[in-house]
Amino acid sequence: MREKDYLEKSSELLKNKYEEACQHLDQGEFEEAEALLREILRLNESFAPARNKLALLAIRREEQDKAREELTRTLKVDPDYPPALTNLGSLEKAEGNFHRAKELYQQAIDKNEEYGPAYNNMGVILREEGKIKESVKYLKKARKHGTLTFSKRSEGPLYKEPGCLIPIILSALVLLGLLYWFLLALN
């Protein structure tokens, strides 16, 4: 089920608490977010979005084992919840299990063909594997469905990236041309 479906079936109280928890999470106020999410689960223990957000909290706190446990609980409540499948895929990717990560991203896409983060993550992993053409296909779908992010692959300085050499060289040529023109104008 999709997050919006959960919210449509929930009480106003639960919706408001969830929205407030998401705001706290986005602002880095983890304790407040966690307290609200746990309160939501006391009201409705099968509210998968709250469980998934608890997993995100654990990921942001770099508690991967705790995140994996929470995602497993989320998927027991709703095995078809795309955000939980995608987040579990991201944990697998972080551990180097690219094949398993791609399986989970594809499951998320199969469950909701409009879930952009799964397309984005699949596109990124394919790019990292050197499958550029396939990657672009998924990243275009991610943009279409509202999610597109890139992670910087290289830790080195930007000017050492191969794609940056052309603008640097062109800029240097333009500067040399302007300097030459300036020197000619002085004579």
PDB file of C-alpha atoms in Angstrom:
ATOM      1  CA  MET A   1       0.000   0.000   0.000  1.00  0.00           C
ATOM      2  CA  ARG A   2       1.171   3.566  -0.622  1.00  0.00           C
ATOM      3  CA  GLU A   3       1.809   6.134   2.074  1.00  0.00           C
ATOM      4  CA  LYS A   4      -1.079   8.287   0.848  1.00  0.00           C
ATOM      5  CA  ASP A   5      -3.405   5.271   1.152  1.00  0.00           C
ATOM      6  CA  TYR A   6      -2.350   4.792   4.761  1.00  0.00           C
ATOM      7  CA  LEU A   7      -2.958   8.461   5.455  1.00  0.00           C
ATOM      8  CA  GLU A   8      -6.378   8.443   3.749  1.00  0.00           C
ATOM      9  CA  LYS A   9      -7.497   5.528   5.946  1.00  0.00           C
ATOM     10  CA  SER A  10      -6.188   7.096   9.165  1.00  0.00           C
ATOM     11  CA  SER A  11      -7.745   9.415  11.703  1.00  0.00           C
ATOM     12  CA  GLU A  12      -6.959  13.130  11.689  1.00  0.00           C
ATOM     13  CA  LEU A  13      -5.041  12.685  14.925  1.00  0.00           C
ATOM     14  CA  LEU A  14      -2.778  10.050  13.407  1.00  0.00           C
ATOM     15  CA  LYS A  15      -2.276  12.068  10.205  1.00  0.00           C
ATOM     16  CA  ASN A  16      -1.324  15.167  12.173  1.00  0.00           C
ATOM     17  CA  LYS A  17       1.096  13.262  14.386  1.00  0.00           C
ATOM     18  CA  TYR A  18       2.688  11.655  11.339  1.00  0.00           C
ATOM     19  CA  GLU A  19       3.110  14.975   9.515  1.00  0.00           C
ATOM     20  CA  GLU A  20       4.614  16.508  12.636  1.00  0.00           C
ATOM     21  CA  ALA A  21       6.988  13.547  13.035  1.00  0.00           C
ATOM     22  CA  CYS A  22       8.095  13.938   9.399  1.00  0.00           C
ATOM     23  CA  GLN A  23       8.777  17.644   9.967  1.00  0.00           C
ATOM     24  CA  HIS A  24      10.891  16.861  13.029  1.00  0.00           C
ATOM     25  CA  LEU A  25      12.764  14.213  11.063  1.00  0.00           C
ATOM     26  CA  ASP A  26      13.452  16.628   8.187  1.00  0.00           C
ATOM     27  CA  GLN A  27      14.718  19.251  10.640  1.00  0.00           C
ATOM     28  CA  GLY A  28      17.065  16.799  12.340  1.00  0.00           C
ATOM     29  CA  GLU A  29      15.033  16.720  15.553  1.00  0.00           C
ATOM     30  CA  PHE A  30      15.353  12.974  15.931  1.00  0.00           C
ATOM     31  CA  GLU A  31      14.182  12.543  19.530  1.00  0.00           C
ATOM     32  CA  GLU A  32      10.941  14.444  18.875  1.00  0.00           C
ATOM     33  CA  ALA A  33      10.350  12.513  15.648  1.00  0.00           C
ATOM     34  CA  GLU A  34      10.966   9.168  17.328  1.00  0.00           C
ATOM     35  CA  ALA A  35       8.618   9.962  20.217  1.00  0.00           C
ATOM     36  CA  LEU A  36       5.810  10.846  17.797  1.00  0.00           C
ATOM     37  CA  LEU A  37       6.420   7.795  15.610  1.00  0.00           C
ATOM     38  CA  ARG A  38       6.299   5.482  18.617  1.00  0.00           C
ATOM     39  CA  GLU A  39       3.095   7.180  19.751  1.00  0.00           C
ATOM     40  CA  ILE A  40       1.597   6.586  16.305  1.00  0.00           C
ATOM     41  CA  LEU A  41       2.517   2.902  16.527  1.00  0.00           C
ATOM     42  CA  ARG A  42       0.847   2.683  19.944  1.00  0.00           C
ATOM     43  CA  LEU A  43      -2.311   3.999  18.262  1.00  0.00           C
ATOM     44  CA  ASN A  44      -1.946   1.771  15.186  1.00  0.00           C
ATOM     45  CA  GLU A  45       0.832  -0.825  15.209  1.00  0.00           C
ATOM     46  CA  SER A  46       0.253  -1.689  11.546  1.00  0.00           C
ATOM     47  CA  PHE A  47       0.932   1.844  10.279  1.00  0.00           C
ATOM     48  CA  ALA A  48       3.833   0.941   7.961  1.00  0.00           C
ATOM     49  CA  PRO A  49       4.905   4.534   7.171  1.00  0.00           C
ATOM     50  CA  ALA A  50       5.734   5.168  10.844  1.00  0.00           C
ATOM     51  CA  ARG A  51       7.764   1.966  11.072  1.00  0.00           C
ATOM     52  CA  ASN A  52       9.607   2.905   7.889  1.00  0.00           C
ATOM     53  CA  LYS A  53      10.401   6.362   9.310  1.00  0.00           C
ATOM     54  CA  LEU A  54      11.801   4.724  12.450  1.00  0.00           C
ATOM     55  CA  ALA A  55      14.116   2.782  10.145  1.00  0.00           C
ATOM     56  CA  LEU A  56      15.161   6.038   8.471  1.00  0.00           C
ATOM     57  CA  LEU A  57      15.919   7.471  11.890  1.00  0.00           C
ATOM     58  CA  ALA A  58      18.146   4.496  12.629  1.00  0.00           C
ATOM     59  CA  ILE A  59      19.900   4.927   9.270  1.00  0.00           C
ATOM     60  CA  ARG A  60      20.561   8.602   9.973  1.00  0.00           C
ATOM     61  CA  ARG A  61      21.955   7.627  13.354  1.00  0.00           C
ATOM     62  CA  GLU A  62      24.141   5.060  11.573  1.00  0.00           C
ATOM     63  CA  GLU A  63      22.456   2.169  13.391  1.00  0.00           C
ATOM     64  CA  GLN A  64      22.148  -0.171  10.413  1.00  0.00           C
ATOM     65  CA  ASP A  65      21.212  -3.272  12.424  1.00  0.00           C
ATOM     66  CA  LYS A  66      18.391  -1.406  14.125  1.00  0.00           C
ATOM     67  CA  ALA A  67      17.263  -0.031  10.752  1.00  0.00           C
ATOM     68  CA  ARG A  68      17.235  -3.525   9.229  1.00  0.00           C
ATOM     69  CA  GLU A  69      15.126  -4.826  12.145  1.00  0.00           C
ATOM     70  CA  GLU A  70      12.630  -1.992  11.751  1.00  0.00           C
ATOM     71  CA  LEU A  71      12.400  -2.512   7.975  1.00  0.00           C
ATOM     72  CA  THR A  72      11.830  -6.224   8.521  1.00  0.00           C
ATOM     73  CA  ARG A  73       8.967  -5.366  10.890  1.00  0.00           C
ATOM     74  CA  THR A  74       7.603  -2.901   8.343  1.00  0.00           C
ATOM     75  CA  LEU A  75       7.609  -5.536   5.615  1.00  0.00           C
ATOM     76  CA  LYS A  76       5.892  -8.033   7.922  1.00  0.00           C
ATOM     77  CA  VAL A  77       3.093  -5.481   8.344  1.00  0.00           C
ATOM     78  CA  ASP A  78       3.037  -4.634   4.631  1.00  0.00           C
ATOM     79  CA  PRO A  79       5.246  -6.741   2.327  1.00  0.00           C
ATOM     80  CA  ASP A  80       4.355  -4.461  -0.587  1.00  0.00           C
ATOM     81  CA  TYR A  81       5.421  -1.122   0.972  1.00  0.00           C
ATOM     82  CA  PRO A  82       7.780   0.431  -1.632  1.00  0.00           C
ATOM     83  CA  PRO A  83       9.652   2.820   0.709  1.00  0.00           C
ATOM     84  CA  ALA A  84      10.606  -0.049   3.024  1.00  0.00           C
ATOM     85  CA  LEU A  85      11.712  -2.209   0.088  1.00  0.00           C
ATOM     86  CA  THR A  86      13.788   0.681  -1.264  1.00  0.00           C
ATOM     87  CA  ASN A  87      15.342   1.476   2.109  1.00  0.00           C
ATOM     88  CA  LEU A  88      16.213  -2.166   2.655  1.00  0.00           C
ATOM     89  CA  GLY A  89      17.770  -2.142  -0.813  1.00  0.00           C
ATOM     90  CA  SER A  90      19.880   0.849   0.206  1.00  0.00           C
ATOM     91  CA  LEU A  91      21.131  -1.036   3.263  1.00  0.00           C
ATOM     92  CA  GLU A  92      22.049  -3.977   1.033  1.00  0.00           C
ATOM     93  CA  LYS A  93      23.847  -1.655  -1.383  1.00  0.00           C
ATOM     94  CA  ALA A  94      25.810  -0.079   1.468  1.00  0.00           C
ATOM     95  CA  GLU A  95      27.005  -3.566   2.417  1.00  0.00           C
ATOM     96  CA  GLY A  96      28.095  -4.259  -1.158  1.00  0.00           C
ATOM     97  CA  ASN A  97      25.196  -6.604  -1.995  1.00  0.00           C
ATOM     98  CA  PHE A  98      24.356  -4.922  -5.301  1.00  0.00           C
ATOM     99  CA  HIS A  99      22.431  -7.878  -6.709  1.00  0.00           C
ATOM    100  CA  ARG A 100      20.117  -8.050  -3.671  1.00  0.00           C
ATOM    101  CA  ALA A 101      19.733  -4.255  -3.673  1.00  0.00           C
ATOM    102  CA  LYS A 102      18.617  -4.298  -7.315  1.00  0.00           C
ATOM    103  CA  GLU A 103      16.106  -7.062  -6.540  1.00  0.00           C
ATOM    104  CA  LEU A 104      14.590  -4.953  -3.761  1.00  0.00           C
ATOM    105  CA  TYR A 105      14.490  -1.791  -5.895  1.00  0.00           C
ATOM    106  CA  GLN A 106      12.766  -3.764  -8.661  1.00  0.00           C
ATOM    107  CA  GLN A 107      10.222  -5.163  -6.170  1.00  0.00           C
ATOM    108  CA  ALA A 108       9.454  -1.601  -5.076  1.00  0.00           C
ATOM    109  CA  ILE A 109       9.001  -0.526  -8.704  1.00  0.00           C
ATOM    110  CA  ASP A 110       6.759  -3.538  -9.380  1.00  0.00           C
ATOM    111  CA  LYS A 111       4.599  -2.643  -6.365  1.00  0.00           C
ATOM    112  CA  ASN A 112       4.316   1.031  -7.324  1.00  0.00           C
ATOM    113  CA  GLU A 113       5.383   2.079 -10.809  1.00  0.00           C
ATOM    114  CA  GLU A 114       5.231   5.737  -9.726  1.00  0.00           C
ATOM    115  CA  TYR A 115       7.656   5.449  -6.793  1.00  0.00           C
ATOM    116  CA  GLY A 116      10.547   7.655  -7.870  1.00  0.00           C
ATOM    117  CA  PRO A 117      13.130   6.797  -5.190  1.00  0.00           C
ATOM    118  CA  ALA A 118      13.269   3.164  -6.327  1.00  0.00           C
ATOM    119  CA  TYR A 119      13.954   4.271  -9.922  1.00  0.00           C
ATOM    120  CA  ASN A 120      16.572   6.727  -8.677  1.00  0.00           C
ATOM    121  CA  ASN A 121      18.381   4.134  -6.567  1.00  0.00           C
ATOM    122  CA  MET A 122      18.275   1.582  -9.373  1.00  0.00           C
ATOM    123  CA  GLY A 123      19.680   4.187 -11.766  1.00  0.00           C
ATOM    124  CA  VAL A 124      22.508   5.054  -9.389  1.00  0.00           C
ATOM    125  CA  ILE A 125      23.487   1.449  -8.799  1.00  0.00           C
ATOM    126  CA  LEU A 126      23.452   0.726 -12.541  1.00  0.00           C
ATOM    127  CA  ARG A 127      25.635   3.784 -13.146  1.00  0.00           C
ATOM    128  CA  GLU A 128      28.096   2.526 -10.531  1.00  0.00           C
ATOM    129  CA  GLU A 129      28.194  -0.796 -12.366  1.00  0.00           C
ATOM    130  CA  GLY A 130      29.020   1.034 -15.604  1.00  0.00           C
ATOM    131  CA  LYS A 131      25.637   0.351 -17.242  1.00  0.00           C
ATOM    132  CA  ILE A 132      25.154   3.963 -18.297  1.00  0.00           C
ATOM    133  CA  LYS A 133      22.416   3.481 -20.916  1.00  0.00           C
ATOM    134  CA  GLU A 134      20.282   1.438 -18.515  1.00  0.00           C
ATOM    135  CA  SER A 135      21.028   3.893 -15.715  1.00  0.00           C
ATOM    136  CA  VAL A 136      19.790   6.854 -17.743  1.00  0.00           C
ATOM    137  CA  LYS A 137      16.505   5.049 -18.406  1.00  0.00           C
ATOM    138  CA  TYR A 138      15.869   4.652 -14.672  1.00  0.00           C
ATOM    139  CA  LEU A 139      17.045   8.152 -13.778  1.00  0.00           C
ATOM    140  CA  LYS A 140      14.654   9.637 -16.360  1.00  0.00           C
ATOM    141  CA  LYS A 141      11.809   7.733 -14.729  1.00  0.00           C
ATOM    142  CA  ALA A 142      12.972   8.965 -11.317  1.00  0.00           C
ATOM    143  CA  ARG A 143      12.798  12.555 -12.564  1.00  0.00           C
ATOM    144  CA  LYS A 144       9.376  11.917 -14.095  1.00  0.00           C
ATOM    145  CA  HIS A 145       8.066  10.546 -10.792  1.00  0.00           C
ATOM    146  CA  GLY A 146       9.511  13.300  -8.673  1.00  0.00           C
ATOM    147  CA  THR A 147      12.776  12.010  -7.297  1.00  0.00           C
ATOM    148  CA  LEU A 148      16.206  12.446  -8.725  1.00  0.00           C
ATOM    149  CA  THR A 149      19.393  12.671  -6.682  1.00  0.00           C
ATOM    150  CA  PHE A 150      22.982  11.947  -7.411  1.00  0.00           C
ATOM    151  CA  SER A 151      25.674  11.033  -4.972  1.00  0.00           C
ATOM    152  CA  LYS A 152      29.176  12.202  -5.654  1.00  0.00           C
ATOM    153  CA  ARG A 153      31.168   9.120  -6.544  1.00  0.00           C
ATOM    154  CA  SER A 154      34.620  10.609  -6.307  1.00  0.00           C
ATOM    155  CA  GLU A 155      36.139  12.047  -3.172  1.00  0.00           C
ATOM    156  CA  GLY A 156      38.774  13.997  -5.132  1.00  0.00           C
ATOM    157  CA  PRO A 157      38.608  17.644  -6.161  1.00  0.00           C
ATOM    158  CA  LEU A 158      36.054  18.605  -8.774  1.00  0.00           C
ATOM    159  CA  TYR A 159      38.663  19.858 -11.277  1.00  0.00           C
ATOM    160  CA  LYS A 160      40.120  16.343 -11.484  1.00  0.00           C
ATOM    161  CA  GLU A 161      36.830  14.872 -12.710  1.00  0.00           C
ATOM    162  CA  PRO A 162      37.117  13.891 -16.403  1.00  0.00           C
ATOM    163  CA  GLY A 163      34.003  15.859 -17.364  1.00  0.00           C
ATOM    164  CA  CYS A 164      35.461  19.066 -15.960  1.00  0.00           C
ATOM    165  CA  LEU A 165      38.573  19.104 -18.120  1.00  0.00           C
ATOM    166  CA  ILE A 166      36.795  20.411 -21.211  1.00  0.00           C
ATOM    167  CA  PRO A 167      35.315  23.530 -19.516  1.00  0.00           C
ATOM    168  CA  ILE A 168      38.659  24.195 -17.810  1.00  0.00           C
ATOM    169  CA  ILE A 169      40.564  23.961 -21.089  1.00  0.00           C
ATOM    170  CA  LEU A 170      37.994  26.121 -22.901  1.00  0.00           C
ATOM    171  CA  SER A 171      38.148  28.734 -20.143  1.00  0.00           C
ATOM    172  CA  ALA A 172      41.934  28.812 -20.341  1.00  0.00           C
ATOM    173  CA  LEU A 173      41.795  29.256 -24.139  1.00  0.00           C
ATOM    174  CA  VAL A 174      39.295  32.109 -23.810  1.00  0.00           C
ATOM    175  CA  LEU A 175      41.509  33.831 -21.226  1.00  0.00           C
ATOM    176  CA  LEU A 176      44.575  33.420 -23.437  1.00  0.00           C
ATOM    177  CA  GLY A 177      42.617  34.801 -26.395  1.00  0.00           C
ATOM    178  CA  LEU A 178      41.490  37.815 -24.364  1.00  0.00           C
ATOM    179  CA  LEU A 179      45.045  38.406 -23.125  1.00  0.00           C
ATOM    180  CA  TYR A 180      46.359  38.204 -26.707  1.00  0.00           C
ATOM    181  CA  TRP A 181      43.684  40.634 -27.937  1.00  0.00           C
ATOM    182  CA  PHE A 182      44.462  43.021 -25.032  1.00  0.00           C
ATOM    183  CA  LEU A 183      48.201  42.963 -25.838  1.00  0.00           C
ATOM    184  CA  LEU A 184      47.488  43.638 -29.527  1.00  0.00           C
ATOM    185  CA  ALA A 185      45.219  46.533 -28.573  1.00  0.00           C
ATOM    186  CA  LEU A 186      48.039  48.120 -26.549  1.00  0.00           C
ATOM    187  CA  ASN A 187      50.386  48.165 -29.573  1.00  0.00           C
TER     188      ASN A 187
END
